[in-house]
PDB file of C-alpha atoms in Angstrom:
ATOM      1  CA  UNK A  12      32.287 -11.590  -2.545  1.00 65.00           C
ATOM      2  CA  UNK A  13      31.385 -13.543   0.581  1.00 76.00           C
ATOM      3  CA  UNK A  14      33.211 -12.531   3.737  1.00 80.00           C
ATOM      4  CA  UNK A  15      33.240 -13.778   7.307  1.00 88.00           C
ATOM      5  CA  UNK A  16      31.140 -12.329  10.108  1.00 91.00           C
ATOM      6  CA  UNK A  17      33.470 -10.389  12.405  1.00 91.00           C
ATOM      7  CA  UNK A  18      33.999  -7.569  14.833  1.00 92.00           C
ATOM      8  CA  UNK A  19      33.246  -4.841  12.309  1.00 93.00           C
ATOM      9  CA  UNK A  20      29.833  -6.353  11.721  1.00 95.00           C
ATOM     10  CA  UNK A  21      29.101  -6.452  15.450  1.00 95.00           C
ATOM     11  CA  UNK A  22      29.982  -2.754  15.693  1.00 95.00           C
ATOM     12  CA  UNK A  23      27.651  -2.057  12.775  1.00 96.00           C
ATOM     13  CA  UNK A  24      24.818  -3.886  14.558  1.00 97.00           C
ATOM     14  CA  UNK A  25      25.419  -1.949  17.763  1.00 96.00           C
ATOM     15  CA  UNK A  26      25.380   1.312  15.810  1.00 96.00           C
ATOM     16  CA  UNK A  27      22.149   0.268  14.088  1.00 96.00           C
ATOM     17  CA  UNK A  28      20.640  -0.410  17.512  1.00 97.00           C
ATOM     18  CA  UNK A  29      20.880   3.340  18.148  1.00 96.00           C
ATOM     19  CA  UNK A  30      18.228   3.849  15.491  1.00 96.00           C
ATOM     20  CA  UNK A  31      16.078   1.193  17.133  1.00 97.00           C
ATOM     21  CA  UNK A  32      16.308   3.136  20.396  1.00 97.00           C
ATOM     22  CA  UNK A  33      15.731   6.513  18.726  1.00 97.00           C
ATOM     23  CA  UNK A  34      12.687   5.192  16.899  1.00 97.00           C
ATOM     24  CA  UNK A  35      11.294   3.677  20.091  1.00 97.00           C
ATOM     25  CA  UNK A  36      11.946   6.964  21.905  1.00 96.00           C
ATOM     26  CA  UNK A  37      10.186   8.994  19.193  1.00 97.00           C
ATOM     27  CA  UNK A  38       7.215   6.626  19.319  1.00 97.00           C
ATOM     28  CA  UNK A  39       7.143   6.826  23.112  1.00 96.00           C
ATOM     29  CA  UNK A  40       7.094  10.627  23.114  1.00 97.00           C
ATOM     30  CA  UNK A  41       4.603  10.981  20.259  1.00 97.00           C
ATOM     31  CA  UNK A  42       2.448   8.092  21.404  1.00 97.00           C
ATOM     32  CA  UNK A  43       2.632   9.231  25.012  1.00 95.00           C
ATOM     33  CA  UNK A  44       1.394  12.740  24.251  1.00 96.00           C
ATOM     34  CA  UNK A  45      -1.465  11.410  22.157  1.00 97.00           C
ATOM     35  CA  UNK A  46      -2.079   8.620  24.659  1.00 95.00           C
ATOM     36  CA  UNK A  47      -2.653  11.148  27.450  1.00 91.00           C
ATOM     37  CA  UNK A  48      -5.371  12.752  25.344  1.00 94.00           C
ATOM     38  CA  UNK A  49      -6.934   9.360  24.621  1.00 95.00           C
ATOM     39  CA  UNK A  50      -6.873   8.367  28.305  1.00 92.00           C
ATOM     40  CA  UNK A  51      -8.473  11.634  29.412  1.00 89.00           C
ATOM     41  CA  UNK A  52     -11.169  11.365  26.724  1.00 93.00           C
ATOM     42  CA  UNK A  53     -11.929   7.861  28.002  1.00 93.00           C
ATOM     43  CA  UNK A  54     -12.583   8.964  31.584  1.00 87.00           C
ATOM     44  CA  UNK A  55     -14.155  12.421  31.365  1.00 87.00           C
ATOM     45  CA  UNK A  56     -17.921  12.403  31.974  1.00 84.00           C
ATOM     46  CA  UNK A  57     -18.946  13.207  28.369  1.00 89.00           C
ATOM     47  CA  UNK A  58     -20.197  10.281  26.298  1.00 94.00           C
ATOM     48  CA  UNK A  59     -19.449  11.555  22.749  1.00 95.00           C
ATOM     49  CA  UNK A  60     -15.766  12.028  23.612  1.00 95.00           C
ATOM     50  CA  UNK A  61     -15.726   8.630  25.335  1.00 95.00           C
ATOM     51  CA  UNK A  62     -17.049   7.046  22.141  1.00 97.00           C
ATOM     52  CA  UNK A  63     -14.496   8.911  20.033  1.00 96.00           C
ATOM     53  CA  UNK A  64     -11.625   7.592  22.165  1.00 96.00           C
ATOM     54  CA  UNK A  65     -13.038   4.056  22.124  1.00 96.00           C
ATOM     55  CA  UNK A  66     -13.351   4.178  18.325  1.00 97.00           C
ATOM     56  CA  UNK A  67      -9.724   5.319  18.037  1.00 97.00           C
ATOM     57  CA  UNK A  68      -8.487   2.533  20.318  1.00 96.00           C
ATOM     58  CA  UNK A  69     -10.508  -0.144  18.525  1.00 96.00           C
ATOM     59  CA  UNK A  70      -9.310   1.052  15.119  1.00 96.00           C
ATOM     60  CA  UNK A  71      -5.620   1.094  16.026  1.00 96.00           C
ATOM     61  CA  UNK A  72      -5.581  -2.055  18.152  1.00 95.00           C
ATOM     62  CA  UNK A  73      -7.767  -3.891  15.642  1.00 95.00           C
ATOM     63  CA  UNK A  74      -5.424  -3.402  12.682  1.00 95.00           C
ATOM     64  CA  UNK A  75      -1.893  -4.805  12.297  1.00 95.00           C
ATOM     65  CA  UNK A  76       1.043  -2.487  12.846  1.00 95.00           C
ATOM     66  CA  UNK A  77       2.564  -3.648   9.568  1.00 94.00           C
ATOM     67  CA  UNK A  78      -0.541  -2.493   7.735  1.00 95.00           C
ATOM     68  CA  UNK A  79      -0.308   0.906   9.422  1.00 95.00           C
ATOM     69  CA  UNK A  80       3.340   1.172   8.353  1.00 96.00           C
ATOM     70  CA  UNK A  81       2.399   0.420   4.749  1.00 95.00           C
ATOM     71  CA  UNK A  82      -0.409   2.987   4.824  1.00 94.00           C
ATOM     72  CA  UNK A  83       1.991   5.751   5.832  1.00 94.00           C
ATOM     73  CA  UNK A  84       4.924   4.716   3.662  1.00 95.00           C
ATOM     74  CA  UNK A  85       3.112   3.636   0.496  1.00 93.00           C
ATOM     75  CA  UNK A  86      -0.280   5.298   0.929  1.00 92.00           C
ATOM     76  CA  UNK A  87       0.640   8.900   1.688  1.00 91.00           C
ATOM     77  CA  UNK A  88       2.650   9.365  -1.557  1.00 89.00           C
ATOM     78  CA  UNK A  89      -0.513   8.413  -3.474  1.00 89.00           C
ATOM     79  CA  UNK A  90      -2.195  11.563  -2.120  1.00 88.00           C
ATOM     80  CA  UNK A  91       0.832  13.746  -2.784  1.00 86.00           C
ATOM     81  CA  UNK A  92       2.511  13.508   0.625  1.00 87.00           C
ATOM     82  CA  UNK A  93       5.989  12.064   0.178  1.00 87.00           C
ATOM     83  CA  UNK A  94       7.521  10.661   3.379  1.00 91.00           C
ATOM     84  CA  UNK A  95      10.802   8.917   4.077  1.00 94.00           C
ATOM     85  CA  UNK A  96      11.151   5.659   5.979  1.00 95.00           C
ATOM     86  CA  UNK A  97      11.997   7.404   9.280  1.00 95.00           C
ATOM     87  CA  UNK A  98       8.938   9.671   9.146  1.00 94.00           C
ATOM     88  CA  UNK A  99       6.596   6.851   8.194  1.00 95.00           C
ATOM     89  CA  UNK A 100       7.998   4.613  10.939  1.00 96.00           C
ATOM     90  CA  UNK A 101       7.849   7.302  13.639  1.00 96.00           C
ATOM     91  CA  UNK A 102       4.298   8.347  12.751  1.00 95.00           C
ATOM     92  CA  UNK A 103       2.877   4.850  12.531  1.00 96.00           C
ATOM     93  CA  UNK A 104       4.551   3.666  15.738  1.00 97.00           C
ATOM     94  CA  UNK A 105       3.438   6.815  17.590  1.00 97.00           C
ATOM     95  CA  UNK A 106      -0.175   6.293  16.547  1.00 97.00           C
ATOM     96  CA  UNK A 107       0.076   2.597  17.382  1.00 97.00           C
ATOM     97  CA  UNK A 108       1.513   3.390  20.813  1.00 97.00           C
ATOM     98  CA  UNK A 109      -1.126   6.031  21.554  1.00 97.00           C
ATOM     99  CA  UNK A 110      -3.930   3.468  21.585  1.00 97.00           C
ATOM    100  CA  UNK A 111      -2.105   1.193  24.015  1.00 96.00           C
ATOM    101  CA  UNK A 112      -0.842   3.988  26.235  1.00 96.00           C
ATOM    102  CA  UNK A 113      -4.358   5.414  26.311  1.00 95.00           C
ATOM    103  CA  UNK A 114      -5.833   2.140  27.526  1.00 95.00           C
ATOM    104  CA  UNK A 115      -3.046   1.482  30.030  1.00 95.00           C
ATOM    105  CA  UNK A 116      -3.368   4.926  31.543  1.00 92.00           C
ATOM    106  CA  UNK A 117      -7.170   4.855  31.414  1.00 93.00           C
ATOM    107  CA  UNK A 118      -7.095   1.641  33.426  1.00 92.00           C
ATOM    108  CA  UNK A 119      -4.655   3.196  35.892  1.00 90.00           C
ATOM    109  CA  UNK A 120      -6.867   6.254  36.347  1.00 86.00           C
ATOM    110  CA  UNK A 121      -9.996   4.181  36.856  1.00 86.00           C
ATOM    111  CA  UNK A 122      -8.244   1.859  39.303  1.00 85.00           C
ATOM    112  CA  UNK A 123      -7.927   4.733  41.765  1.00 83.00           C
ATOM    113  CA  UNK A 124     -10.709   4.422  44.308  1.00 79.00           C
ATOM    114  CA  UNK A 125     -13.854   6.448  43.646  1.00 79.00           C
ATOM    115  CA  UNK A 126     -13.540   7.697  47.208  1.00 82.00           C
ATOM    116  CA  UNK A 127     -10.482   9.695  46.164  1.00 78.00           C
ATOM    117  CA  UNK A 128     -12.612  11.575  43.633  1.00 72.00           C
ATOM    118  CA  UNK A 129     -15.306  12.106  46.260  1.00 77.00           C
ATOM    119  CA  UNK A 130     -12.772  13.343  48.809  1.00 78.00           C
ATOM    120  CA  UNK A 131     -11.464  15.878  46.319  1.00 80.00           C
ATOM    121  CA  UNK A 132     -15.004  17.042  45.567  1.00 78.00           C
ATOM    122  CA  UNK A 133     -15.671  17.405  49.287  1.00 81.00           C
ATOM    123  CA  UNK A 134     -12.677  19.754  49.470  1.00 80.00           C
ATOM    124  CA  UNK A 135     -14.194  21.893  46.748  1.00 82.00           C
ATOM    125  CA  UNK A 136     -11.754  20.911  44.010  1.00 83.00           C
ATOM    126  CA  UNK A 137     -12.799  21.122  40.391  1.00 82.00           C
ATOM    127  CA  UNK A 138     -12.736  18.031  38.151  1.00 74.00           C
ATOM    128  CA  UNK A 139      -9.418  19.101  36.633  1.00 78.00           C
ATOM    129  CA  UNK A 140      -7.911  19.727  40.083  1.00 83.00           C
ATOM    130  CA  UNK A 141      -9.082  16.352  41.373  1.00 81.00           C
ATOM    131  CA  UNK A 142      -7.633  14.663  38.301  1.00 76.00           C
ATOM    132  CA  UNK A 143      -4.289  16.492  38.403  1.00 78.00           C
ATOM    133  CA  UNK A 144      -3.614  16.698  42.140  1.00 78.00           C
ATOM    134  CA  UNK A 145      -5.388  13.698  43.665  1.00 80.00           C
ATOM    135  CA  UNK A 146      -5.939  10.922  41.120  1.00 81.00           C
ATOM    136  CA  UNK A 147      -3.069  11.337  38.650  1.00 80.00           C
ATOM    137  CA  UNK A 148      -0.193  10.925  41.172  1.00 79.00           C
ATOM    138  CA  UNK A 149      -1.707   7.640  42.357  1.00 82.00           C
ATOM    139  CA  UNK A 150      -2.401   6.464  38.807  1.00 84.00           C
ATOM    140  CA  UNK A 151       1.228   7.080  37.811  1.00 82.00           C
ATOM    141  CA  UNK A 152       2.432   4.602  40.431  1.00 83.00           C
ATOM    142  CA  UNK A 153      -0.016   1.994  39.167  1.00 85.00           C
ATOM    143  CA  UNK A 154       0.888   2.541  35.519  1.00 88.00           C
ATOM    144  CA  UNK A 155       4.665   2.119  35.751  1.00 85.00           C
ATOM    145  CA  UNK A 156       4.825  -1.664  35.274  1.00 83.00           C
ATOM    146  CA  UNK A 157       2.345  -1.987  32.373  1.00 88.00           C
ATOM    147  CA  UNK A 158       3.783   1.088  30.649  1.00 91.00           C
ATOM    148  CA  UNK A 159       7.332  -0.266  30.680  1.00 89.00           C
ATOM    149  CA  UNK A 160       5.990  -3.674  29.680  1.00 88.00           C
ATOM    150  CA  UNK A 161       4.508  -2.096  26.582  1.00 93.00           C
ATOM    151  CA  UNK A 162       7.753  -0.197  25.919  1.00 94.00           C
ATOM    152  CA  UNK A 163       9.530  -3.550  25.707  1.00 93.00           C
ATOM    153  CA  UNK A 164       7.006  -4.651  23.089  1.00 93.00           C
ATOM    154  CA  UNK A 165       7.436  -1.345  21.265  1.00 95.00           C
ATOM    155  CA  UNK A 166      11.208  -1.829  21.018  1.00 96.00           C
ATOM    156  CA  UNK A 167      10.688  -5.264  19.509  1.00 95.00           C
ATOM    157  CA  UNK A 168       7.990  -3.984  17.139  1.00 96.00           C
ATOM    158  CA  UNK A 169      10.449  -1.506  15.631  1.00 96.00           C
ATOM    159  CA  UNK A 170      11.846  -4.533  13.776  1.00 96.00           C
ATOM    160  CA  UNK A 171       8.842  -4.360  11.434  1.00 96.00           C
ATOM    161  CA  UNK A 172      10.160  -1.097  10.009  1.00 97.00           C
ATOM    162  CA  UNK A 173      12.840  -3.122   8.229  1.00 96.00           C
ATOM    163  CA  UNK A 174      10.119  -4.011   5.711  1.00 94.00           C
ATOM    164  CA  UNK A 175       9.897  -0.389   4.553  1.00 94.00           C
ATOM    165  CA  UNK A 176      13.682  -0.065   4.316  1.00 92.00           C
ATOM    166  CA  UNK A 177      14.417   1.702   7.599  1.00 95.00           C
ATOM    167  CA  UNK A 178      17.876   0.602   8.712  1.00 94.00           C
ATOM    168  CA  UNK A 179      17.532  -0.303  12.365  1.00 96.00           C
ATOM    169  CA  UNK A 180      18.822  -3.415  14.106  1.00 97.00           C
ATOM    170  CA  UNK A 181      16.782  -5.970  12.180  1.00 96.00           C
ATOM    171  CA  UNK A 182      17.411  -4.393   8.776  1.00 96.00           C
ATOM    172  CA  UNK A 183      21.132  -4.131   9.571  1.00 96.00           C
ATOM    173  CA  UNK A 184      21.080  -7.842  10.432  1.00 96.00           C
ATOM    174  CA  UNK A 185      19.505  -8.625   7.076  1.00 95.00           C
ATOM    175  CA  UNK A 186      22.179  -6.603   5.269  1.00 94.00           C
ATOM    176  CA  UNK A 187      25.054  -8.315   7.100  1.00 95.00           C
ATOM    177  CA  UNK A 188      23.480 -11.756   6.693  1.00 94.00           C
ATOM    178  CA  UNK A 189      23.245 -11.188   2.943  1.00 91.00           C
ATOM    179  CA  UNK A 190      26.908 -10.149   2.788  1.00 91.00           C
ATOM    180  CA  UNK A 191      28.325 -12.934   4.980  1.00 92.00           C
ATOM    181  CA  UNK A 192      25.865 -15.793   4.366  1.00 91.00           C
ATOM    182  CA  UNK A 193      26.117 -16.455   8.100  1.00 92.00           C
ATOM    183  CA  UNK A 194      22.565 -15.845   9.343  1.00 94.00           C
ATOM    184  CA  UNK A 195      22.908 -17.773  12.604  1.00 95.00           C
ATOM    185  CA  UNK A 196      25.693 -15.709  14.267  1.00 95.00           C
ATOM    186  CA  UNK A 197      24.266 -12.491  12.818  1.00 96.00           C
ATOM    187  CA  UNK A 198      20.753 -12.984  14.168  1.00 97.00           C
ATOM    188  CA  UNK A 199      22.005 -14.410  17.459  1.00 97.00           C
ATOM    189  CA  UNK A 200      24.031 -11.221  17.935  1.00 97.00           C
ATOM    190  CA  UNK A 201      21.006  -9.093  17.061  1.00 97.00           C
ATOM    191  CA  UNK A 202      18.874 -11.093  19.496  1.00 97.00           C
ATOM    192  CA  UNK A 203      21.460 -10.527  22.228  1.00 97.00           C
ATOM    193  CA  UNK A 204      21.344  -6.768  21.610  1.00 97.00           C
ATOM    194  CA  UNK A 205      17.537  -6.795  21.759  1.00 97.00           C
ATOM    195  CA  UNK A 206      17.747  -8.744  25.005  1.00 97.00           C
ATOM    196  CA  UNK A 207      20.111  -6.221  26.582  1.00 96.00           C
ATOM    197  CA  UNK A 208      17.804  -3.336  25.645  1.00 95.00           C
ATOM    198  CA  UNK A 209      14.603  -5.026  26.823  1.00 94.00           C
ATOM    199  CA  UNK A 210      16.134  -6.441  30.001  1.00 94.00           C
ATOM    200  CA  UNK A 211      17.469  -2.989  30.881  1.00 93.00           C
ATOM    201  CA  UNK A 212      13.992  -1.517  30.473  1.00 90.00           C
ATOM    202  CA  UNK A 213      12.527  -4.214  32.718  1.00 88.00           C
ATOM    203  CA  UNK A 214      15.124  -3.523  35.401  1.00 89.00           C
ATOM    204  CA  UNK A 215      14.410   0.204  35.137  1.00 84.00           C
ATOM    205  CA  UNK A 216      10.726  -0.500  35.716  1.00 81.00           C
ATOM    206  CA  UNK A 217      11.508  -2.474  38.865  1.00 82.00           C
ATOM    207  CA  UNK A 218      13.716   0.315  40.170  1.00 84.00           C
ATOM    208  CA  UNK A 219      11.013   2.926  39.539  1.00 79.00           C
ATOM    209  CA  UNK A 220       8.400   0.760  41.237  1.00 75.00           C
ATOM    210  CA  UNK A 221      10.587   0.410  44.326  1.00 77.00           C
ATOM    211  CA  UNK A 222      11.247   4.137  44.499  1.00 75.00           C
ATOM    212  CA  UNK A 223       7.579   5.023  44.049  1.00 68.00           C
ATOM    213  CA  UNK A 224       6.605   2.469  46.683  1.00 64.00           C
ATOM    214  CA  UNK A 225       9.078   3.995  49.142  1.00 56.00           C
ATOM    215  CA  UNK A 226       7.806   7.491  48.332  1.00 54.00           C
ATOM    216  CA  UNK A 227       4.210   6.591  49.241  1.00 56.00           C
TER     217      UNK A 227
END
């Protein structure tokens, strides 16, 4: 039975957006932790580890996210590892994010003047101390804008998980559209919710940049 698109459906979309945010948060945490490792491996003075990090980045950035989702959701059960849609989505998005976070943060680290490294060495600091106490605080300020910019893309990329049956905002929109046969108001509402989330992240980035600039 076809019904009209109404307030109950809007509430359902807003509730589904929670899963979009939770998935993006899980990918940010998982991808961030792995991205730190990737960034450090890219800048430490040891070529084999540099090559390993570069290979990881090229592999992840050179393959579509949708393909990575399918590998985890459909591929792992073939080797005896059964995963649900949430696990497959969180793992694939975390790995996807790690490559981009690694490159963003690598660029931020390398944008700090070489003189800062030399000044730390002149003070007798070890490589780890120079990285943690001298370079990293400056790199964090530089990385805020591109990191949040990628987070906006990550939120939007969670929509691809609808194709493996994970019920987030896009999948919820598909369900409601199929029940109401009113795709235009349904997807316009979903787009408005995405806009609110992404615009809020952009405003947060600007606020952090201002605070970090004042703190310098």
